[in-house]
Amino acid sequence: LWSKTDMSNLRLISESSGSSLSSYSVQDVFSSDYDIYQIEITEFQQTATFSGGMRFINSSGSVISSSDYAWARHSLRSYGSFIDDKSTSDSDIQYIVGSTSSSPLSSTGASIWIFNPTNTSFYTYMIFQNTNWLVGNGIAGSKAIAVLKTTASITGFNIYSTGTMGSIKTKHYGLRVDS
């Protein structure tokens, strides 16, 4: 049995938003206060064709763009067969948000869990799931895993696009275990 003092608490750390940009960075959101974080992308719309992904920001404030990311995804689409794809050596984590449609009505949302970002004894791991609405096509949902295969201290994240993000909003939570 458990008591109220054994419960874990998801605590809102901060919120952020942006509009009409191709790069969205949130710095200084991860610290040694928590080992597990949740990032909610509550709004994402693009105004030009989106191609991009997510990268981590190290404690020096630099976006990590080396080929040290690995990811794998399973996507179910209402307008076609499922997709399984992966990369073991990429410069970003793909398919966090976005679509190949340039309609401003196309949108997405995501729930991202990040593990041990500031602990330099471990790699930074991530699991995420998202949904995409593509105008003229339908809805798609994905589940994915990812890892940054270096032991850098990660304090933030960057979502970038080769197109223009019309709007993006994120909420950042830490999972604290109270004893």
mmCIF file of N, CA, C and O in Angstrom, residues 70-74 84-87 93-94 128 143-147:
data_model
loop_
_atom_site.group_PDB
_atom_site.id
_atom_site.type_symbol
_atom_site.label_atom_id
_atom_site.label_comp_id
_atom_site.label_asym_id
_atom_site.label_seq_id
_atom_site.Cartn_x
_atom_site.Cartn_y
_atom_site.Cartn_z
ATOM 1 N N ALA A 70 20.115 8.933 -31.773
ATOM 2 C CA ALA A 70 19.508 7.733 -32.349
ATOM 3 C C ALA A 70 18.030 7.760 -31.985
ATOM 4 O O ALA A 70 17.663 8.191 -30.888
ATOM 5 N N TRP A 71 17.177 7.340 -32.904
ATOM 6 C CA TRP A 71 15.740 7.354 -32.655
ATOM 7 C C TRP A 71 15.069 6.254 -33.468
ATOM 8 O O TRP A 71 15.603 5.781 -34.465
ATOM 9 N N ALA A 72 13.878 5.857 -33.017
ATOM 10 C CA ALA A 72 13.053 4.887 -33.742
ATOM 11 C C ALA A 72 11.594 5.266 -33.525
ATOM 12 O O ALA A 72 11.216 5.693 -32.435
ATOM 13 N N ARG A 73 10.779 5.093 -34.574
ATOM 14 C CA ARG A 73 9.380 5.547 -34.523
ATOM 15 C C ARG A 73 8.457 4.520 -35.157
ATOM 16 O O ARG A 73 8.811 3.855 -36.123
ATOM 17 N N HIS A 74 7.253 4.447 -34.595
ATOM 18 C CA HIS A 74 6.155 3.676 -35.182
ATOM 19 C C HIS A 74 4.989 4.647 -35.349
ATOM 20 O O HIS A 74 4.543 5.254 -34.377
ATOM 21 N N ASP A 84 7.357 2.380 -39.934
ATOM 22 C CA ASP A 84 8.404 2.138 -38.952
ATOM 23 C C ASP A 84 9.695 2.660 -39.551
ATOM 24 O O ASP A 84 10.070 2.258 -40.659
ATOM 25 N N ASP A 85 10.351 3.565 -38.852
ATOM 26 C CA ASP A 85 11.631 4.044 -39.344
ATOM 27 C C ASP A 85 12.533 4.377 -38.170
ATOM 28 O O ASP A 85 12.095 4.447 -37.025
ATOM 29 N N LYS A 86 13.833 4.559 -38.461
ATOM 30 C CA LYS A 86 14.803 4.792 -37.403
ATOM 31 C C LYS A 86 16.075 5.371 -37.984
ATOM 32 O O LYS A 86 16.283 5.355 -39.193
ATOM 33 N N SER A 87 16.904 5.867 -37.086
ATOM 34 C CA SER A 87 18.254 6.288 -37.432
ATOM 35 C C SER A 87 19.137 6.028 -36.218
ATOM 36 O O SER A 87 18.739 6.293 -35.089
ATOM 37 N N ILE A 93 16.559 14.601 -33.499
ATOM 38 C CA ILE A 93 15.514 13.609 -33.254
ATOM 39 C C ILE A 93 14.342 14.024 -34.134
ATOM 40 O O ILE A 93 13.747 15.078 -33.926
ATOM 41 N N GLN A 94 14.039 13.223 -35.121
ATOM 42 C CA GLN A 94 13.030 13.602 -36.106
ATOM 43 C C GLN A 94 11.622 13.232 -35.651
ATOM 44 O O GLN A 94 11.426 12.427 -34.757
ATOM 45 N N PHE A 128 8.550 9.637 -26.703
ATOM 46 C CA PHE A 128 7.534 10.634 -27.029
ATOM 47 C C PHE A 128 6.435 10.022 -27.869
ATOM 48 O O PHE A 128 6.597 8.973 -28.485
ATOM 49 N N LYS A 143 4.528 6.904 -31.889
ATOM 50 C CA LYS A 143 5.234 6.653 -30.629
ATOM 51 C C LYS A 143 6.682 6.425 -31.005
ATOM 52 O O LYS A 143 6.977 5.782 -32.013
ATOM 53 N N ALA A 144 7.594 6.946 -30.160
ATOM 54 C CA ALA A 144 8.997 6.866 -30.532
ATOM 55 C C ALA A 144 9.893 6.855 -29.302
ATOM 56 O O ALA A 144 9.478 7.232 -28.201
ATOM 57 N N ILE A 145 11.124 6.433 -29.511
ATOM 58 C CA ILE A 145 12.170 6.467 -28.496
ATOM 59 C C ILE A 145 13.385 7.152 -29.111
ATOM 60 O O ILE A 145 13.547 7.172 -30.332
ATOM 61 N N ALA A 146 14.230 7.723 -28.250
ATOM 62 C CA ALA A 146 15.436 8.390 -28.743
ATOM 63 C C ALA A 146 16.479 8.437 -27.644
ATOM 64 O O ALA A 146 16.167 8.308 -26.458
ATOM 65 N N VAL A 147 17.723 8.648 -28.054
ATOM 66 C CA VAL A 147 18.827 8.785 -27.107
ATOM 67 C C VAL A 147 19.862 9.731 -27.701
ATOM 68 O O VAL A 147 20.082 9.748 -28.906
#
